[in-house]
Structure formats: structure tokens, C-alpha cells
XYZ file of C-alpha atoms in Angstrom:
739
model
C -57.334 15.812 105.920
C -60.391 14.671 103.414
C -61.354 16.375 100.463
C -65.007 16.360 99.862
C -66.219 17.393 96.556
C -69.949 17.901 94.921
C -71.334 15.373 92.778
C -71.343 15.821 88.951
C -73.263 14.613 86.203
C -70.963 12.149 85.209
C -70.889 10.166 88.181
C -73.376 7.403 88.336
C -74.635 7.686 85.055
C -75.748 11.241 84.950
C -78.747 10.438 87.091
C -80.877 13.126 88.744
C -80.332 11.886 92.089
C -76.667 10.613 92.263
C -74.636 9.157 94.702
C -72.638 11.047 97.143
C -69.243 11.104 96.114
C -67.054 9.481 98.248
C -64.181 11.599 99.804
C -60.418 11.273 99.162
C -58.674 10.513 102.306
C -55.370 12.090 102.835
C -53.282 13.577 105.537
C -52.480 17.022 105.567
C -48.729 17.609 104.583
C -45.738 18.281 107.011
C -45.616 22.055 107.738
C -42.206 22.168 106.275
C -43.592 20.713 102.777
C -44.723 23.590 100.786
C -47.315 23.931 98.632
C -46.012 23.093 95.540
C -47.261 20.747 92.738
C -43.581 20.462 91.449
C -42.893 19.313 94.679
C -45.533 16.722 94.418
C -44.263 15.578 91.087
C -40.843 15.212 92.744
C -42.273 13.342 95.663
C -44.537 11.345 93.224
C -41.663 10.083 91.118
C -39.619 9.294 93.831
C -42.393 6.795 95.571
C -43.275 9.257 98.706
C -46.852 8.211 96.963
C -48.570 9.491 100.128
C -46.868 12.973 100.795
C -47.542 13.498 96.885
C -51.320 12.953 97.325
C -51.464 15.310 100.033
C -49.654 17.992 98.439
C -52.389 17.431 95.361
C -55.045 17.125 97.582
C -54.226 20.538 99.523
C -53.680 22.230 96.572
C -56.777 21.278 94.969
C -58.823 22.609 98.213
C -56.949 25.894 98.504
C -56.237 27.198 95.120
C -57.964 28.409 91.987
C -57.644 28.031 88.078
C -54.663 26.399 86.124
C -52.969 24.892 89.555
C -56.004 23.545 91.063
C -57.283 21.785 87.636
C -53.532 20.061 87.767
C -53.628 18.759 91.054
C -57.155 17.288 90.637
C -55.555 16.005 86.994
C -52.914 14.090 88.756
C -54.737 13.540 91.821
C -56.526 11.475 89.445
C -54.229 9.750 88.051
C -52.441 8.917 90.888
C -55.371 7.545 92.796
C -56.385 5.318 89.717
C -52.621 4.067 89.951
C -52.978 3.177 93.680
C -55.979 1.380 92.826
C -58.191 3.646 94.868
C -60.543 3.980 91.808
C -63.694 5.817 93.934
C -61.810 8.496 94.740
C -59.996 9.130 91.499
C -63.472 9.378 90.229
C -64.206 11.977 92.922
C -61.059 13.881 91.590
C -61.357 13.610 87.919
C -65.515 14.718 88.391
C -64.380 17.451 90.170
C -62.035 18.064 87.582
C -64.613 18.563 84.774
C -65.862 21.461 86.047
C -62.667 23.194 85.943
C -61.827 22.264 82.148
C -61.635 25.074 80.060
C -60.959 23.027 76.546
C -62.968 20.006 74.346
C -59.168 18.232 74.953
C -59.002 18.770 78.521
C -62.609 17.693 79.336
C -61.706 14.553 76.284
C -58.575 13.114 78.466
C -61.198 14.142 82.006
C -63.645 11.797 80.188
C -61.327 9.236 79.180
C -59.983 8.173 82.859
C -63.726 8.612 84.583
C -64.922 5.842 81.814
C -61.703 3.767 82.536
C -62.734 4.217 86.163
C -66.068 3.409 85.920
C -65.474 0.587 84.667
C -63.357 -0.604 87.033
C -65.991 -0.336 89.809
C -68.507 -1.932 87.912
C -70.584 1.160 87.069
C -71.227 0.407 83.355
C -74.036 2.450 83.066
C -71.847 5.669 83.535
C -69.131 4.213 81.964
C -70.950 3.795 78.482
C -72.174 6.923 79.070
C -68.979 8.963 79.907
C -66.844 6.755 76.913
C -70.016 8.093 74.589
C -69.513 11.197 74.966
C -65.886 10.846 74.886
C -65.824 9.616 71.456
C -68.225 12.042 70.406
C -65.898 15.164 70.896
C -63.555 12.605 68.713
C -60.290 12.758 70.781
C -57.097 10.965 69.432
C -57.484 8.193 71.649
C -61.230 6.600 70.753
C -59.585 3.583 69.782
C -59.022 2.929 73.597
C -62.474 4.329 74.313
C -64.180 1.751 71.893
C -62.072 -0.544 73.555
C -63.104 -0.094 76.999
C -66.995 0.991 75.910
C -66.592 -2.517 73.860
C -65.578 -4.327 77.744
C -68.259 -2.602 79.154
C -71.117 -3.803 76.812
C -69.890 -7.433 76.990
C -70.062 -6.954 80.843
C -73.400 -5.878 80.334
C -74.628 -8.822 78.499
C -75.290 -6.606 74.992
C -72.790 -8.829 72.569
C -74.216 -6.693 69.515
C -73.105 -3.467 70.741
C -69.786 -4.943 72.326
C -68.677 -6.852 68.801
C -69.275 -2.847 67.407
C -67.205 -1.207 69.301
C -64.760 -3.766 69.570
C -64.744 -3.682 66.311
C -64.262 0.171 65.752
C -61.603 0.138 68.308
C -59.820 -2.421 65.835
C -60.518 -0.371 62.845
C -58.605 2.187 64.465
C -54.916 0.010 64.345
C -54.325 0.275 68.017
C -50.876 -1.004 69.106
C -50.370 -4.881 69.614
C -51.440 -5.051 73.510
C -54.499 -3.110 72.860
C -55.215 -4.781 69.432
C -54.720 -8.052 71.216
C -56.783 -7.166 74.047
C -59.723 -6.011 71.723
C -59.581 -9.689 69.899
C -59.856 -11.926 72.774
C -62.546 -9.836 73.689
C -63.917 -10.141 70.412
C -63.902 -13.660 69.709
C -65.569 -14.098 73.195
C -68.459 -12.188 72.075
C -68.655 -13.191 68.858
C -69.049 -16.809 70.462
C -71.145 -15.509 72.914
C -73.643 -14.499 69.908
C -73.272 -17.490 67.800
C -71.296 -15.834 65.243
C -68.885 -19.216 65.472
C -67.492 -18.703 62.066
C -66.503 -15.811 62.906
C -65.481 -16.345 66.404
C -62.911 -18.938 64.792
C -61.581 -16.353 62.443
C -60.631 -13.937 65.259
C -58.884 -16.434 67.189
C -57.186 -17.783 64.312
C -55.957 -14.347 63.366
C -55.096 -13.928 67.309
C -52.596 -16.932 67.504
C -50.764 -15.622 64.630
C -50.699 -11.813 65.364
C -51.217 -11.669 69.448
C -49.063 -9.347 71.297
C -46.790 -12.245 72.878
C -46.207 -15.860 72.513
C -48.177 -16.599 75.891
C -50.794 -14.546 74.215
C -50.921 -16.591 71.110
C -50.777 -19.307 72.759
C -53.460 -18.629 74.869
C -55.706 -17.472 71.494
C -54.816 -21.339 70.293
C -56.558 -22.831 73.279
C -59.307 -20.375 73.143
C -59.727 -21.842 69.069
C -59.039 -25.096 70.291
C -62.040 -25.355 72.988
C -64.500 -23.572 70.703
C -63.674 -26.052 67.694
C -64.289 -29.078 70.568
C -67.662 -27.217 71.680
C -68.759 -26.765 68.002
C -67.954 -29.585 66.453
C -65.129 -28.375 64.114
C -63.301 -32.021 64.644
C -60.639 -30.986 62.010
C -59.752 -27.824 63.188
C -60.086 -28.484 66.860
C -57.593 -31.610 66.517
C -55.206 -29.138 63.914
C -54.955 -26.714 66.629
C -54.118 -28.790 69.262
C -51.320 -30.526 67.679
C -49.827 -26.673 66.719
C -50.608 -25.396 70.373
C -48.746 -28.636 71.390
C -45.858 -28.294 68.722
C -45.380 -24.236 68.724
C -45.599 -23.546 72.650
C -44.454 -26.598 74.693
C -44.109 -24.291 77.676
C -47.270 -23.401 78.054
C -49.646 -24.307 80.366
C -52.185 -24.702 78.005
C -50.164 -27.194 76.049
C -50.419 -29.424 79.339
C -53.910 -29.110 79.498
C -54.418 -30.390 76.052
C -52.550 -33.240 76.458
C -55.595 -34.602 78.685
C -57.904 -33.768 75.652
C -59.772 -36.778 73.854
C -58.452 -36.460 70.179
C -61.119 -34.617 68.620
C -60.185 -36.447 65.042
C -58.045 -39.219 63.474
C -55.088 -36.902 62.784
C -52.840 -35.696 63.452
C -52.287 -36.303 66.551
C -49.125 -35.052 69.299
C -46.329 -37.505 68.791
C -44.797 -39.048 71.330
C -41.953 -36.964 70.953
C -44.017 -33.696 71.328
C -45.651 -34.857 74.243
C -42.310 -35.307 75.919
C -41.395 -31.999 75.302
C -44.273 -30.359 76.923
C -43.981 -32.817 80.092
C -40.255 -31.659 80.180
C -41.087 -28.094 80.164
C -43.541 -28.482 82.640
C -40.894 -30.415 84.921
C -43.004 -33.415 85.100
C -39.723 -35.812 84.620
C -41.160 -39.387 84.750
C -43.723 -38.798 81.980
C -41.150 -37.097 79.991
C -38.630 -40.089 80.303
C -41.710 -42.394 79.590
C -42.612 -40.252 76.422
C -39.457 -40.161 75.290
C -38.477 -43.783 75.487
C -41.599 -44.470 73.364
C -40.584 -42.253 70.897
C -37.474 -44.086 70.309
C -39.379 -47.133 69.544
C -41.863 -45.505 67.521
C -39.509 -42.788 65.700
C -36.506 -44.303 64.236
C -35.459 -40.870 62.339
C -32.458 -39.408 63.334
C -33.669 -35.762 64.396
C -36.700 -37.682 66.522
C -33.626 -40.170 68.319
C -31.472 -37.652 68.970
C -33.790 -34.990 69.965
C -35.154 -37.874 72.210
C -32.103 -39.244 73.912
C -31.000 -35.725 74.158
C -33.659 -34.614 76.063
C -33.216 -38.148 78.241
C -29.604 -36.753 78.944
C -31.055 -33.837 80.552
C -33.382 -35.701 82.376
C -30.595 -37.698 83.953
C -28.707 -34.630 85.001
C -31.346 -33.363 86.702
C -31.762 -36.490 88.947
C -28.057 -36.379 89.557
C -27.072 -39.439 87.200
C -24.195 -38.288 85.482
C -22.829 -41.601 83.486
C -26.255 -42.262 82.550
C -26.646 -38.818 81.138
C -23.088 -39.170 79.105
C -24.225 -42.416 77.751
C -27.499 -40.929 76.325
C -25.506 -38.350 74.861
C -23.381 -40.816 73.166
C -26.187 -42.656 72.275
C -28.106 -39.131 70.721
C -24.557 -38.532 68.658
C -24.554 -42.126 67.282
C -28.612 -41.462 66.087
C -27.405 -37.990 64.636
C -24.101 -39.773 62.309
C -23.990 -38.537 59.040
C -27.453 -36.481 59.891
C -27.888 -33.118 58.270
C -28.870 -31.634 61.717
C -26.049 -29.318 62.782
C -27.905 -27.246 65.399
C -29.510 -30.491 66.919
C -25.706 -32.185 67.073
C -23.854 -28.865 68.197
C -26.493 -28.757 70.666
C -25.896 -32.571 72.242
C -22.176 -31.965 71.990
C -22.556 -28.754 73.565
C -24.339 -30.253 76.775
C -21.961 -33.174 76.903
C -19.454 -30.638 77.097
C -20.443 -28.637 79.601
C -21.276 -31.947 81.537
C -17.821 -33.017 81.180
C -16.406 -29.773 82.438
C -18.820 -29.497 85.765
C -17.471 -33.381 86.150
C -14.225 -31.844 86.332
C -12.639 -34.504 83.225
C -11.263 -31.286 81.628
C -9.378 -33.309 78.908
C -12.464 -35.040 77.744
C -14.261 -31.736 77.823
C -11.691 -29.661 75.803
C -12.020 -32.761 73.262
C -15.549 -32.449 72.960
C -15.697 -28.680 72.784
C -13.522 -28.792 69.693
C -15.116 -31.768 68.138
C -18.522 -29.529 67.670
C -16.641 -27.197 64.912
C -15.198 -30.012 63.569
C -18.416 -32.308 63.202
C -21.144 -29.189 62.979
C -19.284 -26.488 61.942
C -22.381 -24.555 60.436
C -23.602 -25.153 64.234
C -24.437 -21.922 65.843
C -22.598 -22.898 69.393
C -19.569 -23.750 67.211
C -17.522 -20.514 67.478
C -18.639 -20.631 71.525
C -16.991 -24.136 71.573
C -13.939 -23.364 70.340
C -13.595 -20.476 72.833
C -14.436 -22.407 75.585
C -11.851 -25.239 74.448
C -9.274 -22.323 74.391
C -10.366 -20.663 77.959
C -9.934 -24.141 79.801
C -6.557 -24.456 78.018
C -5.540 -20.972 78.922
C -6.558 -21.834 82.741
C -3.933 -24.987 82.445
C -1.739 -22.355 81.496
C -1.030 -23.731 78.030
C -1.451 -20.342 76.182
C 0.100 -21.371 73.118
C -2.295 -24.550 72.845
C -5.326 -22.342 73.525
C -4.159 -19.332 71.098
C -4.448 -22.466 68.355
C -7.850 -22.568 69.387
C -9.010 -19.289 69.715
C -7.580 -18.751 66.061
C -10.146 -21.268 64.702
C -12.623 -18.941 66.762
C -11.715 -15.462 64.950
C -12.253 -17.638 62.108
C -15.295 -17.998 62.758
C -16.397 -15.179 64.931
C -18.633 -12.033 63.525
C -19.739 -9.319 65.515
C -18.831 -9.013 69.465
C -17.162 -12.269 69.031
C -14.333 -10.533 66.845
C -13.026 -8.215 69.777
C -13.580 -11.100 72.439
C -11.095 -13.565 70.092
C -8.538 -10.989 69.489
C -8.759 -9.556 73.387
C -7.930 -13.813 74.608
C -5.353 -13.851 71.884
C -3.574 -10.511 73.246
C -4.062 -12.262 76.681
C -2.515 -15.297 75.114
C 0.324 -13.972 73.666
C 1.324 -12.030 77.055
C 1.121 -15.163 78.528
C 3.626 -16.840 75.993
C 5.934 -12.971 76.437
C 5.082 -11.671 73.023
C 4.365 -8.302 73.155
C 4.093 -7.639 69.738
C 1.449 -9.689 69.079
C -0.325 -9.202 72.214
C -0.054 -5.671 71.116
C -1.361 -6.248 67.563
C -4.791 -8.103 69.122
C -5.766 -5.727 71.471
C -5.547 -2.904 69.173
C -7.439 -4.874 66.584
C -9.987 -5.858 70.023
C -10.619 -1.616 70.648
C -11.207 -0.920 67.244
C -13.532 -4.334 66.775
C -17.029 -3.577 68.136
C -17.950 -0.521 69.449
C -19.197 -0.442 73.143
C -18.824 -4.216 73.288
C -17.075 -5.627 76.686
C -14.366 -6.516 75.305
C -13.615 -3.550 73.059
C -13.847 -1.217 76.195
C -11.346 -3.596 78.163
C -8.886 -3.662 74.980
C -9.085 0.102 74.892
C -8.344 0.659 78.610
C -5.426 -1.562 78.351
C -3.825 0.186 75.394
C -4.425 3.114 77.147
C -3.098 1.789 80.252
C -5.658 2.932 82.873
C -5.811 2.822 86.458
C -8.832 0.563 87.542
C -12.061 2.398 88.630
C -12.163 4.125 91.574
C -15.175 3.177 93.773
C -14.936 6.736 94.898
C -16.280 8.548 92.441
C -18.138 11.408 92.802
C -21.832 11.879 91.086
C -21.131 13.935 87.642
C -22.931 17.033 86.549
C -25.440 16.797 84.168
C -25.398 19.241 81.377
C -28.153 20.548 79.528
C -29.009 18.539 76.258
C -27.809 20.521 73.012
C -30.408 19.268 70.490
C -28.552 21.115 67.812
C -25.471 19.032 67.862
C -27.813 16.075 67.791
C -29.471 17.463 64.741
C -26.050 17.751 62.901
C -25.261 14.656 64.029
C -28.167 12.741 62.430
C -27.882 15.264 59.128
C -24.141 14.110 58.196
C -25.621 10.348 58.402
C -29.067 10.327 57.775
C -29.391 13.297 55.359
C -31.548 16.462 56.357
C -34.860 15.846 58.056
C -37.943 15.520 55.968
C -40.442 18.254 56.997
C -43.173 16.925 55.446
C -42.405 13.498 57.280
C -42.129 15.308 60.425
C -45.511 17.055 60.300
C -47.343 13.604 59.098
C -45.605 12.197 62.544
C -46.484 14.912 64.777
C -49.824 15.172 63.740
C -50.566 11.717 63.121
C -52.843 9.732 65.299
C -50.441 7.323 66.801
C -48.292 9.805 68.371
C -51.359 12.239 69.496
C -53.181 8.592 70.863
C -49.686 8.032 73.263
C -49.926 11.631 74.658
C -53.613 11.928 74.839
C -53.311 8.609 76.802
C -50.730 9.901 78.786
C -52.298 13.064 79.528
C -55.549 11.437 80.609
C -53.415 9.095 83.402
C -53.496 6.146 81.670
C -49.824 5.239 81.532
C -49.331 2.073 80.972
C -51.969 2.287 78.011
C -49.696 5.098 76.438
C -46.660 3.153 76.791
C -47.784 0.512 74.814
C -48.358 3.294 71.929
C -45.148 4.602 72.564
C -43.690 0.945 71.960
C -45.635 0.686 68.562
C -44.664 3.617 67.217
C -40.734 2.918 68.350
C -41.170 -0.326 66.499
C -42.891 0.613 63.855
C -40.502 4.093 63.224
C -37.433 2.201 63.746
C -35.721 1.905 60.281
C -36.566 5.822 60.257
C -34.000 7.929 62.274
C -35.425 11.295 61.841
C -38.887 10.066 63.631
C -37.469 8.162 66.283
C -35.429 11.189 66.993
C -38.716 13.151 66.954
C -40.733 10.271 69.091
C -37.354 10.757 71.520
C -37.713 14.663 72.313
C -41.709 13.907 72.548
C -40.691 11.569 75.069
C -38.448 13.804 77.158
C -40.466 16.299 77.008
C -43.034 14.277 78.755
C -40.517 12.890 81.603
C -40.760 9.352 80.288
C -37.790 8.028 81.291
C -38.073 4.234 80.193
C -39.345 5.026 77.108
C -36.951 7.530 75.842
C -34.198 5.672 77.016
C -35.220 2.683 74.977
C -36.056 4.849 71.781
C -32.783 6.510 71.837
C -30.709 3.320 71.987
C -32.836 2.057 69.177
C -31.533 5.343 67.343
C -27.786 5.113 68.572
C -27.314 1.092 68.763
C -25.134 1.218 65.203
C -23.722 4.359 65.695
C -20.937 4.551 68.597
C -20.149 8.641 67.537
C -23.471 9.469 68.448
C -23.423 12.676 70.464
C -23.242 12.598 74.383
C -27.032 14.581 74.480
C -28.087 11.162 72.969
C -26.242 8.991 74.979
C -27.241 10.566 78.166
C -31.319 9.901 77.098
C -30.204 6.368 76.027
C -28.641 6.176 79.706
C -30.764 8.273 81.775
C -29.266 10.427 84.971
C -33.243 9.668 86.830
C -32.664 8.704 90.266
C -29.216 10.503 90.465
C -30.476 11.871 93.287
C -31.111 8.698 95.109
C -28.524 6.758 93.858
C -25.605 9.554 95.065
C -27.373 9.119 98.608
C -26.934 5.657 98.909
C -23.361 5.638 97.135
C -21.105 7.109 100.073
C -22.346 4.603 102.621
C -22.301 1.776 100.832
C -19.026 2.992 98.760
C -20.164 2.687 95.584
C -20.074 4.615 92.503
C -23.661 6.418 91.823
C -23.415 5.790 88.181
C -22.372 2.426 88.650
C -26.012 1.886 90.434
C -27.612 3.227 87.154
C -26.113 1.221 85.447
C -27.225 -2.037 87.607
C -30.889 -0.565 86.917
C -30.704 0.037 83.405
C -30.322 -3.453 83.335
C -32.604 -4.612 85.927
C -35.515 -2.593 85.066
C -34.391 0.004 82.705
C -36.312 2.467 84.953
C -39.410 1.056 85.503
C -40.207 1.680 89.115
C -43.024 -1.253 88.612
C -40.814 -3.957 87.573
C -41.637 -7.410 87.793
C -39.544 -10.332 86.787
C -40.884 -13.340 86.111
C -39.210 -15.031 89.150
C -40.779 -12.642 91.354
C -37.973 -9.688 91.841
C -39.802 -6.257 92.058
C -38.586 -2.573 91.516
C -36.285 -0.872 89.927
C -33.169 -2.557 91.600
C -35.585 -5.863 91.305
C -34.871 -6.986 95.083
C -36.481 -10.365 95.877
C -38.904 -10.578 98.275
C -37.028 -12.811 100.732
C -33.376 -10.835 100.103
C -35.930 -7.910 101.075
C -37.228 -9.109 104.089
C -33.469 -9.438 105.330
C -32.464 -6.366 104.001
C -35.521 -4.626 106.170
C -34.224 -6.458 109.172
C -30.662 -4.736 108.763
C -31.868 -1.748 108.145
C -34.344 -1.625 110.758
C -36.873 -0.726 108.366
C -40.045 -1.806 110.106
C -43.154 -2.108 108.764
C -41.958 -3.163 105.381
C -44.392 -4.713 102.642
C -43.263 -6.340 99.072
C -45.174 -3.511 97.358
C -42.623 -0.962 98.969
C -40.475 -2.167 96.429
C -42.514 -0.215 94.068
C -41.024 2.783 95.539
C -37.604 4.228 94.027
C -36.576 5.580 97.285
C -37.633 1.769 99.465
C -35.881 -0.055 95.900
C -32.556 2.483 95.621
C -32.108 1.907 99.678
C -32.289 -2.018 99.568
C -31.064 -2.141 96.012
C -27.515 -0.080 97.259
C -27.602 -1.584 100.591
C -26.993 -5.335 99.123
C -24.884 -4.101 96.447
C -22.702 -2.239 98.992
C -22.816 -5.473 101.268
C -21.114 -7.563 98.270
C -18.648 -5.305 97.613
C -17.463 -5.268 100.936
C -17.672 -9.206 100.869
C -15.858 -9.545 97.683
C -13.060 -7.030 98.902
C -14.099 -4.398 96.369
C -14.200 -6.666 93.238
C -16.790 -4.779 90.673
C -17.411 -7.388 88.698
C -17.588 -10.190 91.355
C -20.030 -8.392 93.180
C -22.183 -8.021 90.433
C -22.474 -11.435 89.749
C -23.327 -11.778 93.704
C -26.118 -9.514 92.889
C -27.646 -11.560 90.088
C -26.345 -14.722 91.017
C -25.540 -15.138 94.807
C -22.762 -14.046 96.933
C -21.683 -17.850 97.365
C -20.954 -18.766 93.198
C -19.238 -15.195 92.801
C -17.007 -16.034 95.871
C -16.155 -19.340 94.185
C -16.103 -17.740 90.575
C -13.845 -15.112 91.640
C -11.361 -17.756 93.834
C -11.296 -19.862 90.161
C -9.937 -16.707 88.628
C -7.060 -15.779 91.095
C -7.672 -11.807 90.585
C -8.214 -11.580 86.928
C -11.486 -9.665 85.870
C -11.695 -10.961 82.403
C -11.069 -14.808 83.791
C -14.091 -14.395 85.995
C -16.340 -12.987 83.852
C -15.806 -16.415 81.543
C -15.177 -18.628 84.752
C -18.952 -17.646 85.285
C -21.032 -21.197 84.580
C -24.437 -19.327 85.366
C -25.329 -18.144 81.306
C -27.552 -15.507 83.034
C -24.946 -14.290 85.613
C -22.138 -14.021 82.850
C -24.442 -11.849 80.961
C -25.342 -9.407 83.577
C -21.947 -8.520 84.736
C -20.945 -8.106 80.834
C -24.057 -5.803 80.237
C -23.394 -4.006 83.628
C -20.229 -2.763 82.755
C -20.811 -1.950 79.675
C -23.841 0.229 80.702
C -21.407 1.500 83.481
C -18.905 2.486 80.945
C -21.048 3.987 78.444
C -22.389 6.250 81.391
C -18.985 7.377 82.766
C -18.353 8.470 78.661
C -21.222 9.882 78.538
C -21.189 11.913 81.802
C -18.159 13.299 80.941
C -16.224 11.544 83.194
C -14.064 9.656 80.884
C -12.785 11.719 77.192
C -13.313 7.794 75.609
C -14.935 4.902 76.006
C -13.285 2.313 77.843
C -13.508 -0.006 80.983
C -10.390 -0.249 83.525
C -11.042 -3.700 85.994
C -8.653 -4.049 88.380
């Protein structure tokens, strides 16, 4: 079935003879699927996009009034998200003939102008966005930005500069401000307004939304200064880029540029660090060796030897690595460089431990706290030394080291220290000390892994059951949340609430969301969350607004920020921070794969924070962050024909694949939840090795994980799982009972 709509005046620039609108290609919905927009919304939510489009399309063809308007609005948004811009334009153009209010018209115009710009129809985009600006909608900053980008594409640099400056004047969130500043700097340079372009790029280098973008801004500043003979500016910028962002690809490019001025120039050490970050080991080694000859300062020589040692480890030249660690420590002897001394000692100890030279590793770990007690790694080094003694069966020696660890511990380290002191006391037969340490751990740091573990041991709880059913989800009692807020934050300021709810930032975010520009709306909500983090009542109002708009990720992040220092938060608020979204899909995968549905939600929260289109730097995709190569294997095991990687962005596929993989790991590792999570993140072979080293002790297992990312992952998912079980009423107290 194709929906063919009549051309409206906003398509093709509103000419007297507009181009025909493209049809919207959609199959008819199956006979058993009702023409119900709530059904379509659910299909879209779960990732059955074609089914959702079919229902939206059919409703738009068959009804009039508000239902048709809602169908067309949803159709325009989903087609835009799918990259089907021409068809999205068809739906939105038809929508413009049905809207009743200026607000509804404005939202449609905002999406249509964005679609037209994507299609390269700059004349139409300029006209439509201009009309939106005249209406004075809440998202005029976005319209000015889109219009500025459109004018820049047409070569109208003067008009582009004007629009981009107007966008920036409305204080857009960091992501949009960064996009505007990049475009503004380029337009200013094209217009030969070089001083302004330099100033814009300097601002962007300081204020860009991400480190990557700040590094890119420095590159643009550097290359512009080179083109305009600002030699000293270029050289200073080159050095700053290399010093602050050695990992950035532009830093590597910068090293190939001829110096613009006599000084400053990147040192051999700085050049080596860039090469090191980019895996150019031979060039890095040469630069570090040159640095040792050129710069005899303790910090420079110590850093060079440290990096040379790490390069030796990369090359599996472990004896050479140990010699170079010794050389680094010799260079740093007596220097006031605790962090660097701590890093060198830590890396040396890690290598010794990996080589099975346990006594030397223990001595190195313990020495770190002696030679560099102010180093951030000093507490962890004492823990590691104690843990190795504990694994040797020397509980008393471990206790001595962990007592020192407790003296340096702060925050979550206190619970960890107390918990392991209790384990050492149990091993030594000192039950009184063990009980005291467990009680202290259980009260030390709410929601921490070791606090939760201590609470479970104190209560004598049975291990988690893998057949635990999905909970019932209660309606939120917002009155209870407000009473809780009043108890510690004081009564709400009605004037501040009104200013927040009527203010431009929130209205802009809701306008963008209503227009179907979800990513831009999320940027605005992120900005609001950061701006209002210190105002509990405003964070609460933002949470409520996001819940009302079904913005799971943004609401969860906001609620989590609100409750992070308040373990007594009501379960209603915990359920927002730990949402039940996709519980039905998780439940469907739980029984055949033998895991609790809430465990899958805890995994999703850590993997993607409930963002279906999440993509990691390693290429993992979707809610459950499955790597494409693994997904291909899973597709074969499930008999999933026609699978393509983009299917992982569909929640129903992501949960099916992630659930299958988690279930396989649980089966392979004999139902060990901690090990299965480690396998999910770090690979089943590694998990099996750590499991064997732990000999059935889940806490030893966690500390035996040698991949720092995987260790943190297991700890965090289990913390999330404990919070989920408490938030949804499966436990009366927060605890974590493991086998």
C-alpha cells in the first residue's frame, strides 16, 4: 500500500508548479493488527518499524481529525529517523494541511525544514525555516542553526554568519552550540573575516562539547593560522594540540607539519606520546630514547622510561620492560612526582603478577604506599598486595595489608576494605572481628557492591535464584516522592518551578521532541540536567516532564542524578532511575535462557542506558551491545535468516540476541551469574580462567578479573541488579546474595 498525498505550498519552495510529492511506500498491516495508534507506537518502540509505518500509514488514509494528525506526525518522524527523507517530507507536508494551532504548525515546519535541508532543497528549507522563526517557536535557536547551515551551503556566507550568531545568542545546548561554532568559523574564514574566525575557533577549542571536538577545533585554528601567516598562533596551537590531545588523529597529522615559528615546538617526549597513542611503536620508542638524551629532568626521563617499558610489554619483551621500570624509578628517585612514581610502580607490579612472580609483585604493590603515599593508586596497591596474600592462604598477612588499606580508604573503598577484613577474619576463625567488619561494611557506602554483599552475608540470605519471575510494576506515587524531597530539600519554590516550566530550555526540548527531532531534544535535556544538577526540585520537575514524554533514557539519567547521594530515595524514583522499559521483551527471553528478567534490564542499563541506537567505540550495537561478529554467530544459532547488523538497533532483535548469548554463558559457566556477566563483556575463555582461580568464591572471582573494564562491568551490573530487585519489591532491603 502506498500513501499518495497532494503537494502543499511548503514543498519545493512553494513554487506555483511544485514537484509531485513522492509516495510513502508501506505494506498494509496484517489483518490481525488493529488500526490503533497505540499499537503502532508499541511496534515502533519494540523495533518493528515496518509494522509501525504500516499502521500509521493506514490510519492516515482512513480517518480524519486528531487521529489522522497524530498518525501523520508520527509517520513524518519515523521516516525521518529511518533516513527516508523524501517520504518524511510527504507526510509532514500533508500534516501541515491538518494542523489547527500555531504550535502544531511550528513543529511541522521545523521538521520539514530539516528534511528539506537533508534533501539539498535549500530554497525550500530557507523558506520553511524562515516561517518557523517568524512564528517565534521555542526552538528558534535550532531553526537559526539549520538556516545558517543552509545558507552556508548556498554560498551566502554573510547570511549564514548572521543566522549562526543568532542561534548562538539563544544559548543552545553544548552539542548545538558546538555545531554552530564550527560552521561560524568556516563561514567567517570564507568571508575573509579572519580575526573573527580565529576568535571563534579559539572559543570552540575551549568550549567544544567533547574532547574530540575541542581537538578538531584546535586543528582548524592551526590550519587557518597557517594559511593566514599567523605563524606564532599556528605554532602555539600545534603544541597545545599535541600536548592536550595526543590521542587525537589530528595530533598525528600535526607532527607532519613544518614548524611555523622557531618556538615552541613539540618535544621529543611529546612526539613520542602521540606515536604511542596511535600504536606507532617504533617511532614512539625512537622519540622516547631521544627524549632521554635531550631532557634530563626527572619527570621527562621517568615518563620516557615508563612508556618504553610499556612498549616492551607490547612486544612481549618482559625482562626489558622490568629493566625499564627500574630505570624509570631510578630517574624519579627523590622527585616530587607521586602520581608518576605510583604509575610506574603499579605497572611494574602488574607485570610481575602476570609473570607469576608473586612475592616480587606483593613487594612492589606494598612499596607504592611507602614511596608515594599521596599517589591515587596507593590504596589500590595495598588492596592488591593483601589480595595476593589472601589467595596464598595467608589471611593474617592479608589482614595487615588491608588494615593499611582501610587507613587510606575513602568512599566505596571503605566498604571494600571492611568486607575483605571480614573475609580474612573468617579465614582466621575470628568470628567476632568478622561480624564487626561485616556490620561496618554493610553500613559504609549505600548501594556499593561490597556494602550489598555484606548486607546479604549479615542477613544470611540464600543465593540469587535464576528462575525469579518478572515483578509487577506499580503505579508511581509522586506524592510520596514530593514528601521525601521536602524532608531533605525543603519546600518547593513555586516561582522557580514556574520559571523552569515556562523557560526556554525546557520548552525548546519539548518542541524539538514534538517535531520529531529526538537527538536534538536529548541534547537539550542533557544540558538542562547538567545546568540544574544542584537544584533538587528542578531535577524532579525535569524527571516528571521526561516521564510524561516517555523519554526513558533521559528520565533515568535525571532521576539517577537526583538520588545518587540519597539511598533512602522512594521506590517510585528508583523505578525511574532503573526503568522497566522492555520488561516484556526481557521476560520473553528469560525463561528459555534461564535468567531473571531483571538481570537483563540491569545489563541493558549498564550497556546502553536504554538507548536502542547505542553504538560503542568497539562497534557494539543496540540495547544489549552485541558486537556484529558475535551477532552473526548468534543469528546462525537462532536460525535468523536475512540478519543485517542494523537489526541490532531493533529492541526485539537486540534482546533476543543478547538474551541468547547471556543464556549460553550461564549454561557454559554452570549458572554462575558473575562469571556469565564477565563472559558477556570479556569473553568466555577469560571468564572460565577467572572462575577456576576463584574456586567458587564470587568475591574472589570479582577481584581475580584482570581486565579492568570487565571487573567494573561485573560490579556495576550486579549493583544495578540489586537496586532493581529492591525497587520492584522483590526484596525488602538492598542486598546482593551470590553463590
